Amino acid sequence: MTPGQHPSPRGELLLDEPLARHTSWRVGGPARRLYRPADAEDLAAFLRGLDPEEPLLWLGLGSNLLVSDAGFAGTVIETQGALDALERDGAQGIRAEAGVSCAKAARFAAKLGLGGIEFLAGIPGTIGGALAMNAGAWGGETWGRVVRVKTIDRRGEIRERGPQDFEIGYRQVRGVPGEWFLEAQFALEPSDADEAMERIRTLLGERGERQPIGLPSCGSVFRNPPGDHAARLIEAAGLKGTREGGAQVSEKHANFIINTGEASARDIARLIVRVRREVEGKSGIRLIPEVHRVGEAGDDE
Ligand SMILES: Cc1cc2nc3c(=O)[nH]c(=O)nc-3n(C[C@H](O)[C@H](O)[C@H](O)COP(=O)(O)OP(=O)(O)OC[C@H]3O[C@@H](n4cnc5c(N)ncnc54)[C@H](O)[C@@H]3O)c2cc1C
């Protein structure tokens, strides 16, 4: 090694790591390997060293993932606490790496007197996850403010891309296969810092009133169908409180499924199937899950 050069990879590698520790539903079997990169350069070196056939899963805060009880037979790249650079970008923007939490980015911008991403404050995920999902709330959507992203592929190549390179929809984003998000630049607008922080407090307060915050969940399980709300349809089908094993349709917000303590991924997957079937039977509307699935959950779907 030449002097001054870092050994690579410099991150942390965990073997047979239970993914239940890394998902907000607190379910999911082990990942064969889980890697937390030291930084973007280290991540590139790690990816270059991987077998090209190695299955890869990118993980932010795991707040929109249903990982099967069998786990993941491949390598998980965990960005949270790893790719965590966050800075002002010009007069009216910020730059955030993929592992920065949405809440941190929203508050950082608000304190700088930059408005437009206050809605991110209540989304318990990372910037990478928000880009992958086009996460949104109260009329705001992640990609509504993104001007540029950096992506990385499994050869460790980093590219700059703009919104025009992606197909962006409601809670879904299609990009170039085999590229993942490293960071994003957001264009914001001047705002009074106190007012922006007040907006964040108000949004968080409303969220606490309507959602079962604090219980293991993945937020909304289904996308809202056009012109309607998944929660309304689930409630109208009489499914509030319905259980499969340790998984339960929340009494507070019918589009949330909570882990009451001992749920398996299979319980959750079965409840998802049951909710879809019963809602379709009563209303004729087939709900589409918003959560991403990893592995087979054995739910007879
Ligand atoms: C209580 C609660 C409330 C919620 N409220 C909302 C809400 O109001 N609005 C909303 O939109 N969502 C909401 N969610 C869902 C969830 O927080 C969002 O979808 C969030 O964007 C997921 O981010 P994450 O970092 O946890 O992603 P993960 O769950 O870790 O991953 C989600 C998907 O993104 C992919 N991914 C993660 N990082 C990257 C990356 N760097 N590059 C490429 N792909 C990547 C993963 O592979 C996976 O497919 C809520 C969840 C909970 C638990």
GROMACS .gro file of C-alpha atoms and ligand atoms in nm:
model
  354
    1MET     CA    1   0.000   0.000   0.000
    2THR     CA    2   0.138   0.346  -0.088
    3PRO     CA    3   0.170   0.588   0.207
    4GLY     CA    4  -0.148   0.788   0.264
    5GLN     CA    5  -0.364   0.531   0.089
    6HIS     CA    6  -0.643   0.378   0.297
    7PRO     CA    7  -0.682   0.004   0.322
    8SER     CA    8  -1.004  -0.096   0.148
    9PRO     CA    9  -1.258  -0.200   0.233
   10ARG     CA   10  -1.254   0.006   0.552
   11GLY     CA   11  -1.617  -0.045   0.650
   12GLU     CA   12  -1.779  -0.297   0.881
   13LEU     CA   13  -1.874  -0.643   0.757
   14LEU     CA   14  -2.125  -0.850   0.955
   15LEU     CA   15  -2.196  -1.216   0.879
   16ASP     CA   16  -2.534  -1.388   0.923
   17GLU     CA   17  -2.678  -1.063   1.054
   18PRO     CA   18  -3.049  -1.088   1.153
   19LEU     CA   19  -3.232  -0.833   0.939
   20ALA     CA   20  -3.505  -0.807   1.203
   21ARG     CA   21  -3.255  -0.575   1.375
   22HIS     CA   22  -3.255  -0.348   1.071
   23THR     CA   23  -3.623  -0.324   0.972
   24SER     CA   24  -3.897  -0.115   1.131
   25TRP     CA   25  -4.133  -0.415   1.134
   26ARG     CA   26  -3.868  -0.597   1.340
   27VAL     CA   27  -3.898  -0.908   1.123
   28GLY     CA   28  -3.666  -1.071   0.870
   29GLY     CA   29  -3.415  -1.354   0.878
   30PRO     CA   30  -3.039  -1.324   0.843
   31ALA     CA   31  -2.841  -1.164   0.563
   32ARG     CA   32  -2.545  -1.374   0.456
   33ARG     CA   33  -2.336  -1.058   0.474
   34LEU     CA   34  -2.414  -0.700   0.571
   35TYR     CA   35  -2.170  -0.423   0.484
   36ARG     CA   36  -2.158  -0.073   0.630
   37PRO     CA   37  -1.923   0.130   0.412
   38ALA     CA   38  -1.689   0.386   0.563
   39ASP     CA   39  -1.770   0.636   0.287
   40ALA     CA   40  -1.855   0.649  -0.085
   41GLU     CA   41  -1.499   0.572  -0.195
   42ASP     CA   42  -1.483   0.272   0.033
   43LEU     CA   43  -1.821   0.154  -0.096
   44ALA     CA   44  -1.693   0.172  -0.455
   45ALA     CA   45  -1.390  -0.039  -0.362
   46PHE     CA   46  -1.608  -0.292  -0.179
   47LEU     CA   47  -1.848  -0.325  -0.475
   48ARG     CA   48  -1.558  -0.373  -0.720
   49GLY     CA   49  -1.432  -0.661  -0.507
   50LEU     CA   50  -1.766  -0.847  -0.508
   51ASP     CA   51  -1.846  -1.150  -0.719
   52PRO     CA   52  -2.049  -1.003  -1.011
   53GLU     CA   53  -2.320  -1.262  -0.941
   54GLU     CA   54  -2.356  -1.175  -0.571
   55PRO     CA   55  -2.718  -1.071  -0.497
   56LEU     CA   56  -2.727  -0.717  -0.353
   57LEU     CA   57  -2.985  -0.546  -0.136
   58TRP     CA   58  -2.968  -0.179  -0.046
   59LEU     CA   59  -3.098  -0.092   0.296
   60GLY     CA   60  -3.166   0.248   0.448
   61LEU     CA   61  -3.366   0.245   0.769
   62GLY     CA   62  -3.566  -0.058   0.661
   63SER     CA   63  -3.893   0.132   0.709
   64ASN     CA   64  -4.050   0.008   0.388
   65LEU     CA   65  -3.919  -0.346   0.366
   66LEU     CA   66  -4.077  -0.683   0.436
   67VAL     CA   67  -3.786  -0.927   0.455
   68SER     CA   68  -3.881  -1.295   0.462
   69ASP     CA   69  -3.810  -1.511   0.766
   70ALA     CA   70  -3.555  -1.699   0.554
   71GLY     CA   71  -3.353  -1.377   0.520
   72PHE     CA   72  -3.137  -1.273   0.228
   73ALA     CA   73  -2.880  -1.498   0.063
   74GLY     CA   74  -2.654  -1.220  -0.055
   75THR     CA   75  -2.492  -0.895   0.058
   76VAL     CA   76  -2.684  -0.611   0.215
   77ILE     CA   77  -2.538  -0.261   0.180
   78GLU     CA   78  -2.648  -0.053   0.476
   79THR     CA   79  -2.619   0.321   0.413
   80GLN     CA   80  -2.759   0.451   0.741
   81GLY     CA   81  -2.485   0.596   0.961
   82ALA     CA   82  -2.240   0.539   0.674
   83LEU     CA   83  -2.309   0.770   0.381
   84ASP     CA   84  -2.397   1.060   0.608
   85ALA     CA   85  -2.262   1.382   0.457
   86LEU     CA   86  -2.507   1.672   0.474
   87GLU     CA   87  -2.424   2.027   0.365
   88ARG     CA   88  -2.552   2.349   0.219
   89ASP     CA   89  -2.532   2.355  -0.159
   90GLY     CA   90  -2.525   2.709  -0.298
   91ALA     CA   91  -2.765   2.979  -0.178
   92GLN     CA   92  -3.083   2.774  -0.199
   93GLY     CA   93  -3.001   2.407  -0.182
   94ILE     CA   94  -2.870   2.122   0.024
   95ARG     CA   95  -2.674   1.809  -0.063
   96ALA     CA   96  -2.744   1.493   0.135
   97GLU     CA   97  -2.585   1.151   0.108
   98ALA     CA   98  -2.804   0.842   0.086
   99GLY     CA   99  -2.765   0.739   0.450
  100VAL     CA  100  -2.878   1.072   0.601
  101SER     CA  101  -3.215   1.038   0.773
  102CYS     CA  102  -3.503   1.228   0.615
  103ALA     CA  103  -3.574   1.394   0.951
  104LYS     CA  104  -3.219   1.523   0.980
  105ALA     CA  105  -3.221   1.663   0.625
  106ALA     CA  106  -3.557   1.836   0.681
  107ARG     CA  107  -3.444   2.002   1.004
  108PHE     CA  108  -3.105   2.096   0.861
  109ALA     CA  109  -3.273   2.277   0.569
  110ALA     CA  110  -3.532   2.443   0.794
  111LYS     CA  111  -3.263   2.578   1.029
  112LEU     CA  112  -3.079   2.724   0.730
  113GLY     CA  113  -3.398   2.911   0.640
  114LEU     CA  114  -3.467   2.687   0.341
  115GLY     CA  115  -3.819   2.555   0.293
  116GLY     CA  116  -3.977   2.286   0.075
  117ILE     CA  117  -3.881   1.955   0.238
  118GLU     CA  118  -4.046   1.998   0.578
  119PHE     CA  119  -4.270   1.702   0.485
  120LEU     CA  120  -3.966   1.472   0.503
  121ALA     CA  121  -3.939   1.531   0.879
  122GLY     CA  122  -4.198   1.265   0.961
  123ILE     CA  123  -4.077   0.998   0.722
  124PRO     CA  124  -3.866   0.750   0.922
  125GLY     CA  125  -3.630   0.658   0.639
  126THR     CA  126  -3.309   0.768   0.471
  127ILE     CA  127  -3.259   0.997   0.172
  128GLY     CA  128  -3.163   0.688  -0.035
  129GLY     CA  129  -3.489   0.515   0.058
  130ALA     CA  130  -3.687   0.835  -0.008
  131LEU     CA  131  -3.532   0.860  -0.357
  132ALA     CA  132  -3.605   0.493  -0.429
  133MET     CA  133  -3.967   0.526  -0.312
  134ASN     CA  134  -4.040   0.887  -0.408
  135ALA     CA  135  -4.149   0.915  -0.046
  136GLY     CA  136  -4.398   1.189   0.027
  137ALA     CA  137  -4.649   1.334   0.267
  138TRP     CA  138  -4.894   1.623   0.280
  139GLY     CA  139  -4.873   1.687  -0.093
  140GLY     CA  140  -4.490   1.696  -0.101
  141GLU     CA  141  -4.285   1.435  -0.285
  142THR     CA  142  -3.911   1.373  -0.264
  143TRP     CA  143  -3.849   1.410  -0.637
  144GLY     CA  144  -4.040   1.737  -0.645
  145ARG     CA  145  -3.726   1.901  -0.501
  146VAL     CA  146  -3.443   1.691  -0.645
  147VAL     CA  147  -3.226   1.853  -0.912
  148ARG     CA  148  -2.943   1.602  -0.931
  149VAL     CA  149  -2.842   1.267  -0.786
  150LYS     CA  150  -2.527   1.060  -0.784
  151THR     CA  151  -2.559   0.687  -0.845
  152ILE     CA  152  -2.315   0.402  -0.810
  153ASP     CA  153  -2.312   0.066  -0.990
  154ARG     CA  154  -2.158  -0.265  -0.890
  155ARG     CA  155  -1.834  -0.184  -1.067
  156GLY     CA  156  -1.807   0.114  -0.830
  157GLU     CA  157  -1.869   0.365  -1.110
  158ILE     CA  158  -2.029   0.687  -0.997
  159ARG     CA  159  -2.256   0.890  -1.227
  160GLU     CA  160  -2.444   1.216  -1.203
  161ARG     CA  161  -2.805   1.195  -1.313
  162GLY     CA  162  -3.105   1.425  -1.326
  163PRO     CA  163  -3.478   1.362  -1.275
  164GLN     CA  164  -3.516   1.317  -1.652
  165ASP     CA  165  -3.319   0.990  -1.622
  166PHE     CA  166  -3.591   0.834  -1.402
  167GLU     CA  167  -3.954   0.735  -1.442
  168ILE     CA  168  -4.102   0.894  -1.134
  169GLY     CA  169  -4.451   0.810  -1.008
  170TYR     CA  170  -4.654   0.787  -0.691
  171ARG     CA  171  -4.437   0.591  -0.444
  172GLN     CA  172  -4.238   0.438  -0.726
  173VAL     CA  173  -3.927   0.525  -0.919
  174ARG     CA  174  -3.774   0.340  -1.211
  175GLY     CA  175  -3.413   0.416  -1.292
  176VAL     CA  176  -3.128   0.245  -1.465
  177PRO     CA  177  -3.115  -0.118  -1.341
  178GLY     CA  178  -2.801  -0.190  -1.145
  179GLU     CA  179  -2.752   0.168  -1.021
  180TRP     CA  180  -2.822   0.280  -0.664
  181PHE     CA  181  -2.840   0.622  -0.502
  182LEU     CA  182  -2.535   0.773  -0.338
  183GLU     CA  183  -2.659   1.128  -0.278
  184ALA     CA  184  -2.902   1.398  -0.387
  185GLN     CA  185  -2.905   1.773  -0.434
  186PHE     CA  186  -3.229   1.948  -0.341
  187ALA     CA  187  -3.339   2.290  -0.469
  188LEU     CA  188  -3.527   2.476  -0.195
  189GLU     CA  189  -3.675   2.819  -0.137
  190PRO     CA  190  -3.600   3.090   0.117
  191SER     CA  191  -3.816   3.060   0.426
  192ASP     CA  192  -3.808   3.199   0.776
  193ALA     CA  193  -3.620   2.939   0.984
  194ASP     CA  194  -3.859   2.963   1.282
  195GLU     CA  195  -4.161   2.926   1.055
  196ALA     CA  196  -4.009   2.624   0.879
  197MET     CA  197  -3.938   2.459   1.218
  198GLU     CA  198  -4.293   2.539   1.329
  199ARG     CA  199  -4.430   2.372   1.014
  200ILE     CA  200  -4.226   2.063   1.102
  201ARG     CA  201  -4.364   2.058   1.457
  202THR     CA  202  -4.721   2.090   1.327
  203LEU     CA  203  -4.676   1.810   1.073
  204LEU     CA  204  -4.524   1.580   1.335
  205GLY     CA  205  -4.806   1.657   1.579
  206GLU     CA  206  -5.072   1.568   1.321
  207ARG     CA  207  -4.888   1.245   1.240
  208GLY     CA  208  -4.884   1.142   1.606
  209GLU     CA  209  -5.261   1.191   1.625
  210ARG     CA  210  -5.342   0.978   1.320
  211GLN     CA  211  -5.079   0.704   1.312
  212PRO     CA  212  -4.969   0.432   1.558
  213ILE     CA  213  -4.625   0.588   1.601
  214GLY     CA  214  -4.392   0.389   1.827
  215LEU     CA  215  -4.528   0.044   1.733
  216PRO     CA  216  -4.328  -0.166   1.482
  217SER     CA  217  -4.478  -0.102   1.137
  218CYS     CA  218  -4.385  -0.004   0.785
  219GLY     CA  219  -4.616   0.295   0.762
  220SER     CA  220  -4.878   0.261   0.491
  221VAL     CA  221  -4.878  -0.092   0.353
  222PHE     CA  222  -5.080  -0.016   0.038
  223ARG     CA  223  -5.075   0.269  -0.210
  224ASN     CA  224  -5.387   0.482  -0.219
  225PRO     CA  225  -5.590   0.387  -0.528
  226PRO     CA  226  -5.680   0.680  -0.755
  227GLY     CA  227  -5.943   0.901  -0.591
  228ASP     CA  228  -5.967   0.694  -0.272
  229HIS     CA  229  -5.775   0.596   0.040
  230ALA     CA  230  -5.653   0.246   0.116
  231ALA     CA  231  -5.724   0.305   0.487
  232ARG     CA  232  -6.087   0.393   0.413
  233LEU     CA  233  -6.137   0.080   0.203
  234ILE     CA  234  -5.976  -0.145   0.466
  235GLU     CA  235  -6.186   0.006   0.742
  236ALA     CA  236  -6.503  -0.022   0.530
  237ALA     CA  237  -6.425  -0.393   0.482
  238GLY     CA  238  -6.437  -0.428   0.861
  239LEU     CA  239  -6.074  -0.524   0.889
  240LYS     CA  240  -5.946  -0.291   1.163
  241GLY     CA  241  -5.792  -0.504   1.437
  242THR     CA  242  -5.781  -0.821   1.219
  243ARG     CA  243  -5.490  -1.050   1.309
  244GLU     CA  244  -5.274  -1.319   1.155
  245GLY     CA  245  -5.046  -1.452   1.428
  246GLY     CA  246  -4.862  -1.155   1.575
  247ALA     CA  247  -4.954  -0.917   1.290
  248GLN     CA  248  -5.254  -0.688   1.326
  249VAL     CA  249  -5.431  -0.425   1.117
  250SER     CA  250  -5.391  -0.113   1.330
  251GLU     CA  251  -5.700   0.009   1.516
  252LYS     CA  252  -5.572   0.364   1.476
  253HIS     CA  253  -5.487   0.371   1.104
  254ALA     CA  254  -5.624   0.086   0.894
  255ASN     CA  255  -5.348   0.107   0.629
  256PHE     CA  256  -5.087   0.023   0.895
  257ILE     CA  257  -5.006  -0.336   0.992
  258ILE     CA  258  -4.834  -0.356   1.327
  259ASN     CA  259  -4.614  -0.622   1.478
  260THR     CA  260  -4.772  -0.676   1.819
  261GLY     CA  261  -4.454  -0.838   1.947
  262GLU     CA  262  -4.401  -1.184   1.806
  263ALA     CA  263  -4.503  -1.146   1.441
  264SER     CA  264  -4.310  -1.329   1.172
  265ALA     CA  265  -4.270  -1.202   0.817
  266ARG     CA  266  -4.507  -1.484   0.722
  267ASP     CA  267  -4.779  -1.351   0.956
  268ILE     CA  268  -4.747  -1.007   0.798
  269ALA     CA  269  -4.746  -1.145   0.444
  270ARG     CA  270  -5.057  -1.352   0.518
  271LEU     CA  271  -5.236  -1.052   0.661
  272ILE     CA  272  -5.148  -0.851   0.349
  273VAL     CA  273  -5.301  -1.126   0.132
  274ARG     CA  274  -5.613  -1.140   0.349
  275VAL     CA  275  -5.662  -0.762   0.345
  276ARG     CA  276  -5.624  -0.752  -0.033
  277ARG     CA  277  -5.866  -1.039  -0.083
  278GLU     CA  278  -6.134  -0.902   0.150
  279VAL     CA  279  -6.108  -0.543   0.022
  280GLU     CA  280  -6.136  -0.666  -0.335
  281GLY     CA  281  -6.434  -0.881  -0.240
  282LYS     CA  282  -6.617  -0.588  -0.079
  283SER     CA  283  -6.519  -0.299  -0.306
  284GLY     CA  284  -6.386  -0.455  -0.626
  285ILE     CA  285  -6.062  -0.259  -0.579
  286ARG     CA  286  -5.736  -0.451  -0.579
  287LEU     CA  287  -5.493  -0.275  -0.347
  288ILE     CA  288  -5.130  -0.256  -0.453
  289PRO     CA  289  -4.871  -0.292  -0.177
  290GLU     CA  290  -4.633  -0.001  -0.130
  291VAL     CA  291  -4.386  -0.199   0.081
  292HIS     CA  292  -4.100  -0.374  -0.095
  293ARG     CA  293  -4.062  -0.749  -0.047
  294VAL     CA  294  -3.735  -0.934  -0.008
  295GLY     CA  295  -3.753  -1.310  -0.052
  296GLU     CA  296  -4.050  -1.544  -0.044
  297ALA     CA  297  -4.260  -1.515   0.268
  298GLY     CA  298  -4.461  -1.832   0.211
  299ASP     CA  299  -4.791  -1.647   0.205
  300ASP     CA  300  -4.961  -1.850  -0.071
  301GLU     CA  301  -4.987  -1.540  -0.287
  302LIG     C1  302  -4.434   0.501   1.096
  302LIG     C2  303  -4.403   0.513   0.947
  302LIG     C3  304  -4.454   0.620   0.875
  302LIG     C4  305  -4.427   0.632   0.738
  302LIG     N1  306  -4.476   0.740   0.672
  302LIG     C5  307  -4.449   0.755   0.541
  302LIG     C6  308  -4.498   0.870   0.468
  302LIG     O1  309  -4.562   0.958   0.522
  302LIG     N2  310  -4.467   0.878   0.336
  302LIG     C7  311  -4.394   0.784   0.272
  302LIG     O2  312  -4.368   0.800   0.151
  302LIG     N3  313  -4.347   0.676   0.338
  302LIG     C8  314  -4.371   0.659   0.469
  302LIG     N4  315  -4.324   0.550   0.536
  302LIG     C9  316  -4.251   0.444   0.462
  302LIG    C10  317  -4.098   0.463   0.459
  302LIG     O3  318  -4.052   0.539   0.569
  302LIG    C11  319  -4.053   0.530   0.329
  302LIG     O4  320  -4.085   0.451   0.217
  302LIG    C12  321  -3.902   0.558   0.327
  302LIG     O5  322  -3.871   0.635   0.213
  302LIG    C13  323  -3.816   0.431   0.325
  302LIG     O6  324  -3.682   0.471   0.349
  302LIG     P1  325  -3.575   0.369   0.408
  302LIG     O7  326  -3.445   0.437   0.412
  302LIG     O8  327  -3.623   0.312   0.536
  302LIG     O9  328  -3.577   0.260   0.294
  302LIG     P2  329  -3.572   0.098   0.308
  302LIG    O10  330  -3.699   0.052   0.373
  302LIG    O11  331  -3.445   0.059   0.373
  302LIG    O12  332  -3.571   0.059   0.157
  302LIG    C14  333  -3.687   0.082   0.076
  302LIG    C15  334  -3.651   0.053  -0.070
  302LIG    O13  335  -3.553   0.146  -0.114
  302LIG    C16  336  -3.436   0.078  -0.158
  302LIG     N5  337  -3.320   0.161  -0.123
  302LIG    C17  338  -3.281   0.202   0.001
  302LIG     N6  339  -3.171   0.278  -0.009
  302LIG    C18  340  -3.139   0.286  -0.140
  302LIG    C19  341  -3.036   0.351  -0.215
  302LIG     N7  342  -2.940   0.423  -0.154
  302LIG     N8  343  -3.035   0.338  -0.350
  302LIG    C20  344  -3.130   0.264  -0.413
  302LIG     N9  345  -3.230   0.200  -0.347
  302LIG    C21  346  -3.234   0.212  -0.213
  302LIG    C22  347  -3.438  -0.056  -0.084
  302LIG    O14  348  -3.361  -0.155  -0.152
  302LIG    C23  349  -3.586  -0.087  -0.087
  302LIG    O15  350  -3.626  -0.138  -0.210
  302LIG    C24  351  -4.347   0.535   0.672
  302LIG    C25  352  -4.294   0.428   0.747
  302LIG    C26  353  -4.322   0.417   0.883
  302LIG    C27  354  -4.261   0.302   0.960
   0.00000   0.00000   0.00000
